[in-house]
CSV table of C-alpha atoms in Angstrom, one decimal:
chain,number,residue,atom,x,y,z
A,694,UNK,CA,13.5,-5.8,-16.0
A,695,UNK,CA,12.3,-7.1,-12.5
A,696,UNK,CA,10.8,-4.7,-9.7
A,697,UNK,CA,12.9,-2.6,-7.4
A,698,UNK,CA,12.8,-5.0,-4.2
A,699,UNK,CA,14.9,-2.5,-2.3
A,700,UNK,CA,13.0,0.7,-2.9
A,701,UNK,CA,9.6,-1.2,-2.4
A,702,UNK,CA,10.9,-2.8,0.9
A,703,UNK,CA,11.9,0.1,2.1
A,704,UNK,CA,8.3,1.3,1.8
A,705,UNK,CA,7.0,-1.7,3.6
A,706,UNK,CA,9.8,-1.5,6.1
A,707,UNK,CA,8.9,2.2,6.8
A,708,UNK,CA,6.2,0.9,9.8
A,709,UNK,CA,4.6,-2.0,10.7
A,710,UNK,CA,1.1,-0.8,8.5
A,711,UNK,CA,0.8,1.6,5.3
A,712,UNK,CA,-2.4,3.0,5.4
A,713,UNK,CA,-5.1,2.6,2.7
A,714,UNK,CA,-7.1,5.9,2.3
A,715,UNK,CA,-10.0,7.0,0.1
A,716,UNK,CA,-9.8,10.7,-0.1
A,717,UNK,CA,-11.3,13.3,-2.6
A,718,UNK,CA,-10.1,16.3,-0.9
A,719,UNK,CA,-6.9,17.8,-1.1
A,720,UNK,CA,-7.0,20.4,1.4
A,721,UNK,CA,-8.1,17.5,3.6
A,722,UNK,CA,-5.3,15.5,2.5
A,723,UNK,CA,-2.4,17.1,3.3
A,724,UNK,CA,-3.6,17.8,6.9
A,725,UNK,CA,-4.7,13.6,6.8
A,726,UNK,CA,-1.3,12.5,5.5
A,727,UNK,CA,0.6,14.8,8.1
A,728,UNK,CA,-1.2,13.2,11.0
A,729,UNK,CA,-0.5,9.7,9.8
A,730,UNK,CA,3.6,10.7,9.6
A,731,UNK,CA,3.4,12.6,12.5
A,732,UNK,CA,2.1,9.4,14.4
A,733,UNK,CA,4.7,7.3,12.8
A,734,UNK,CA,2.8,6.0,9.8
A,735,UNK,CA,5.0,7.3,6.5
A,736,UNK,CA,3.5,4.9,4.0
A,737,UNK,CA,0.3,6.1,2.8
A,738,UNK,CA,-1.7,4.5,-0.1
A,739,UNK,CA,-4.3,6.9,-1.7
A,740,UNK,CA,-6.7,4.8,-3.8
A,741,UNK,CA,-8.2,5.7,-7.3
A,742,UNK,CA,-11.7,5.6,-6.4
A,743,UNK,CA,-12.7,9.1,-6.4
A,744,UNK,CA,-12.3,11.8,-9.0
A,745,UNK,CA,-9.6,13.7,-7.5
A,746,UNK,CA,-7.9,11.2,-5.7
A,747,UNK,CA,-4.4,12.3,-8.4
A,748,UNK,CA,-4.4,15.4,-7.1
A,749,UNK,CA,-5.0,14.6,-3.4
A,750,UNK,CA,-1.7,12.8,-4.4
A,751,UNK,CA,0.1,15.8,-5.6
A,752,UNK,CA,-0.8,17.8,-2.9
A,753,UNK,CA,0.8,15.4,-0.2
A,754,UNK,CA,4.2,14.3,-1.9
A,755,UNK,CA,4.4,18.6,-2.5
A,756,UNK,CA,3.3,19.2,1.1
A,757,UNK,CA,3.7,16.8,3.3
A,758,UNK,CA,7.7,16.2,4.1
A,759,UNK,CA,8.6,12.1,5.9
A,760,UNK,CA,5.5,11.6,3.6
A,761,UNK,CA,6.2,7.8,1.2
A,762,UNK,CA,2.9,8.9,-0.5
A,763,UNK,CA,1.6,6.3,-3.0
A,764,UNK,CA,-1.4,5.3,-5.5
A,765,UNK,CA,-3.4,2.3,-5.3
A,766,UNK,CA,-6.2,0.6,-7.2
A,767,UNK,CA,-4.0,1.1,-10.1
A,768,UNK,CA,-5.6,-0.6,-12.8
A,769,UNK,CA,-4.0,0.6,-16.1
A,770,UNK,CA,-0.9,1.4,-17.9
A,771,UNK,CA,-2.4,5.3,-17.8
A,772,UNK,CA,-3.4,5.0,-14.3
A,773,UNK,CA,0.5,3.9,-13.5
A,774,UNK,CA,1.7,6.9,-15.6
A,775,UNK,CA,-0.6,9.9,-14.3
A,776,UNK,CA,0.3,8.4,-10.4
A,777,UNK,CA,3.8,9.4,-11.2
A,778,UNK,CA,3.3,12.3,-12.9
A,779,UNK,CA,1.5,13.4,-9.4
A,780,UNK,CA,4.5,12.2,-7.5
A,781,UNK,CA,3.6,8.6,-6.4
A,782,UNK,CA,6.9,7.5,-4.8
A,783,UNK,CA,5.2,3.3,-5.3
A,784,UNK,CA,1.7,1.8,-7.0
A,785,UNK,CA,-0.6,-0.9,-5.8
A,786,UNK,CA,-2.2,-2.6,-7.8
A,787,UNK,CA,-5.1,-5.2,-6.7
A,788,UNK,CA,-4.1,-7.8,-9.0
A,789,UNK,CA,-1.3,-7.5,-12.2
A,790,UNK,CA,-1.7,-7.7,-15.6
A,791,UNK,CA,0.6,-7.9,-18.6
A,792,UNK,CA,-0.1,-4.4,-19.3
A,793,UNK,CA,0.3,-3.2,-15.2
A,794,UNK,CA,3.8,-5.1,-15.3
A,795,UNK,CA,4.8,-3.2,-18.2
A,796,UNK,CA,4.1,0.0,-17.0
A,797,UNK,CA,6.1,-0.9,-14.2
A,798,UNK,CA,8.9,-1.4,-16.0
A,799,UNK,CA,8.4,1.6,-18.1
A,800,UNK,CA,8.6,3.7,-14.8
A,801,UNK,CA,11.4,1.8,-12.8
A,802,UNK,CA,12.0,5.0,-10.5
A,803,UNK,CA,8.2,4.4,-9.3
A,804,UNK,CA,7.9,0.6,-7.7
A,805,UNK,CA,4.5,-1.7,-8.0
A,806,UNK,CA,3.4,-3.8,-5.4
A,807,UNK,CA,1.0,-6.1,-7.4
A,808,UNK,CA,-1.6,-7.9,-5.7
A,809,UNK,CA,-1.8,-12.0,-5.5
A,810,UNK,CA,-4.2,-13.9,-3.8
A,811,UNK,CA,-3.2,-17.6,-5.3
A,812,UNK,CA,-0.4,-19.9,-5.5
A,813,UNK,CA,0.1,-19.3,-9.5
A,814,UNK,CA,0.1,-15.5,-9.7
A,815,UNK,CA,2.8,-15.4,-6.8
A,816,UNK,CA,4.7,-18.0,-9.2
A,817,UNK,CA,4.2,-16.1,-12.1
A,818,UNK,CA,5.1,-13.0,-10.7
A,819,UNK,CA,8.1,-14.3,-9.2
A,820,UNK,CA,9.0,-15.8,-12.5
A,821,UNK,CA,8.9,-12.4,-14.1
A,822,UNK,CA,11.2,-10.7,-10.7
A,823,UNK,CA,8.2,-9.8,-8.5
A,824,UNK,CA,9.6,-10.8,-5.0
A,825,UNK,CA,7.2,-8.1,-2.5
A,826,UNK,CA,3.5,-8.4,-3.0
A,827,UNK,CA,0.5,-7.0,-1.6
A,828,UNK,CA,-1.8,-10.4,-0.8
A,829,UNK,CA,-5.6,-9.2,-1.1
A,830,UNK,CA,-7.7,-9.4,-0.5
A,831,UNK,CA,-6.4,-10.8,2.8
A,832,UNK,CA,-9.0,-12.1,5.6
A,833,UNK,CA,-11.7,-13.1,2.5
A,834,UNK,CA,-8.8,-15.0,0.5
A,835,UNK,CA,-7.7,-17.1,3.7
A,836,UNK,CA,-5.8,-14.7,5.7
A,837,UNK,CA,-3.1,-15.6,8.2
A,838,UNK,CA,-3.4,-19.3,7.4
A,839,UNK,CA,-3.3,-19.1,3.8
A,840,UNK,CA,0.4,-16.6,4.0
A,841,UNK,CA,1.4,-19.8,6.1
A,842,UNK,CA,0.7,-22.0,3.5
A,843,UNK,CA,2.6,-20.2,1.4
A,844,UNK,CA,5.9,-19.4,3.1
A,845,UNK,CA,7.7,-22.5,2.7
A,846,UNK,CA,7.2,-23.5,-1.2
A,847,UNK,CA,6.9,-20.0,-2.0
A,848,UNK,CA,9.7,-18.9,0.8
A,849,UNK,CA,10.6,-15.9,-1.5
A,850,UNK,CA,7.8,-14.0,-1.2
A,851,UNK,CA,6.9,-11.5,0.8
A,852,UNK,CA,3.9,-9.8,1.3
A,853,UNK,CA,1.6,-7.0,2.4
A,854,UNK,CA,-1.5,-8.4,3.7
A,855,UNK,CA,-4.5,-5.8,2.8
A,856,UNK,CA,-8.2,-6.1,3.1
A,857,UNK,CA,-9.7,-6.9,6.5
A,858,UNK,CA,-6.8,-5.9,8.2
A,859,UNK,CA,-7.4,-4.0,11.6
A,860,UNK,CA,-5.9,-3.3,15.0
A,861,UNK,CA,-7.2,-6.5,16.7
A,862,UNK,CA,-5.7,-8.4,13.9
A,863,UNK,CA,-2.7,-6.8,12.1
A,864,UNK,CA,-0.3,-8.5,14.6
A,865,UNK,CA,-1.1,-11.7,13.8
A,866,UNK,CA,-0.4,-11.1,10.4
A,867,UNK,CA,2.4,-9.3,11.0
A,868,UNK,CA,4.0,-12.2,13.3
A,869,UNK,CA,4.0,-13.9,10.0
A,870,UNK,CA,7.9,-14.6,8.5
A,871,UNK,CA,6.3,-13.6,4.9
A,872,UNK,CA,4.4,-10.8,6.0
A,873,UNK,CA,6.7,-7.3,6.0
A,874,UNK,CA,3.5,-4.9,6.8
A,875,UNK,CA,0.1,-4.8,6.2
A,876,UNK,CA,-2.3,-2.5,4.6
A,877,UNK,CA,-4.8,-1.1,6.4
A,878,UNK,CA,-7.8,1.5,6.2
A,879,UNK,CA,-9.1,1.8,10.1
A,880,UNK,CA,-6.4,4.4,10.9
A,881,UNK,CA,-8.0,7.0,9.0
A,882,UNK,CA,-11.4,6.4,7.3
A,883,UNK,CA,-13.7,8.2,5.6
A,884,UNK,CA,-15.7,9.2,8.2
A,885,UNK,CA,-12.5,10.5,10.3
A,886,UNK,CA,-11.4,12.0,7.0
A,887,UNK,CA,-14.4,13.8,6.8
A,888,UNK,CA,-14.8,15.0,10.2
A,889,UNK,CA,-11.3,16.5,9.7
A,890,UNK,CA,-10.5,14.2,13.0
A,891,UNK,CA,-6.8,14.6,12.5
A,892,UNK,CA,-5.9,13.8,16.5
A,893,UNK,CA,-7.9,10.6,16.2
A,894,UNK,CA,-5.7,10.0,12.9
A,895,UNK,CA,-2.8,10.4,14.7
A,896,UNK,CA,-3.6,8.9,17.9
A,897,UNK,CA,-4.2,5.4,15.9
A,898,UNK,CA,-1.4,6.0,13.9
A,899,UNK,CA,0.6,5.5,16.8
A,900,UNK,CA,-1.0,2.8,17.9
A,901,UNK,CA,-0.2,1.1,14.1
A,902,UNK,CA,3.0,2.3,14.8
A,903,UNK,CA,3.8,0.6,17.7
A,904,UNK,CA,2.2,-2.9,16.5
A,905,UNK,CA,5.4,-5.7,17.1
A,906,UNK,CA,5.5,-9.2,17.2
């Protein structure tokens, strides 16, 4: 079985950015995630870097409606499995392993955007039906003219640039004919998150929003 390209596109299609969080809170989620969609930003990756970063999950795929909530830093089969358990509608993965690809396949309904930062793992994941990717991370593994390298021998690939990525340089990226969206953490950080600055989160959610090329 090969990934969903048309589910997962229509994540990275959602906005020009999906935003990357780190959030251990889930009564801070929800209010988070509903800034980010009500400043045009559906996509939201929350990473699994902090204990209860499942259940800030849960609480905004049961809370937060317009909200494409996901999981990132996905590293294992059981990872994969307790993200859709906690209604991850996609999972990102930083790189992809036998094991991640198969977990992907054993949860179809729940896409993976694995992560590439070479030549040979975009050829072996398109050999293996792989056609959306995340590209990290992005500025350190040659950014915008590294994707360029690779759009005409690797023409069909297409990626989500993530790691590095902010407002000063997500249109570049995004100009790009291999580049759908980018990932990005600036719109709401941890400091904002903390702070509980939901108007700032929404104020540069529009902002991502409005990125075109």
């Amino acid at each position: 079985m090969a990934q969903n390209i048309e589910r997962v596109e229509a994540i990275m299609t959602a906005a020009p950015v999906i935003a990357v969080l780190i959030v251990n809170d889930p009564k801070k989620a929800v209010p988070m995630a509903q800034a980010l969609v009500d400043g045009g930003i559906p996509g939201i990756e929350i990473t699994l870097r902090t204990p209860n970063a499942l259940d800030c999950i849960k609480a905004v795929a049961d809370n937060v409606e317009g909200a494409l909530v996901g999981a990132g830093t996905v590293l294992t089969h059981q990872q994969y499995e307790a993200s859709v358990k906690a209604g991850s509608t996609f999972v990102v993965s930083p790189g992809a392993t036998d094991n991640l690809i198969a977990a992907a396949e054993d949860f179809q309904q729940t896409p993976l955007l694995p992560g590439t930062c070479t030549p040979s793992e975009v050829m072996k994941l398109l050999e293996a039906g792989y056609e959306r990717l995340k590209f990290f991370p992005a500025v350190p593994a040659g950014g915008t003219p590294m994707l360029k390298g690779l759009s005409s021998p690797l023409a069909a690939a297409k990626f989500c640039p993530t790691g590095g990525i902010n407002l000063g340089n997500a249109r570049d990226f995004l100009a790009l004919p291999n580049v759908l969206c980018v990932g990005g953490s600036w719109i709401a950080d941890a400091k904002a998150i903390e702070s509980e600055d939901w108007a700032g989160i929404e104020k540069r959610a529009r902002e991502a929003a409005a990125l075109t090329v």
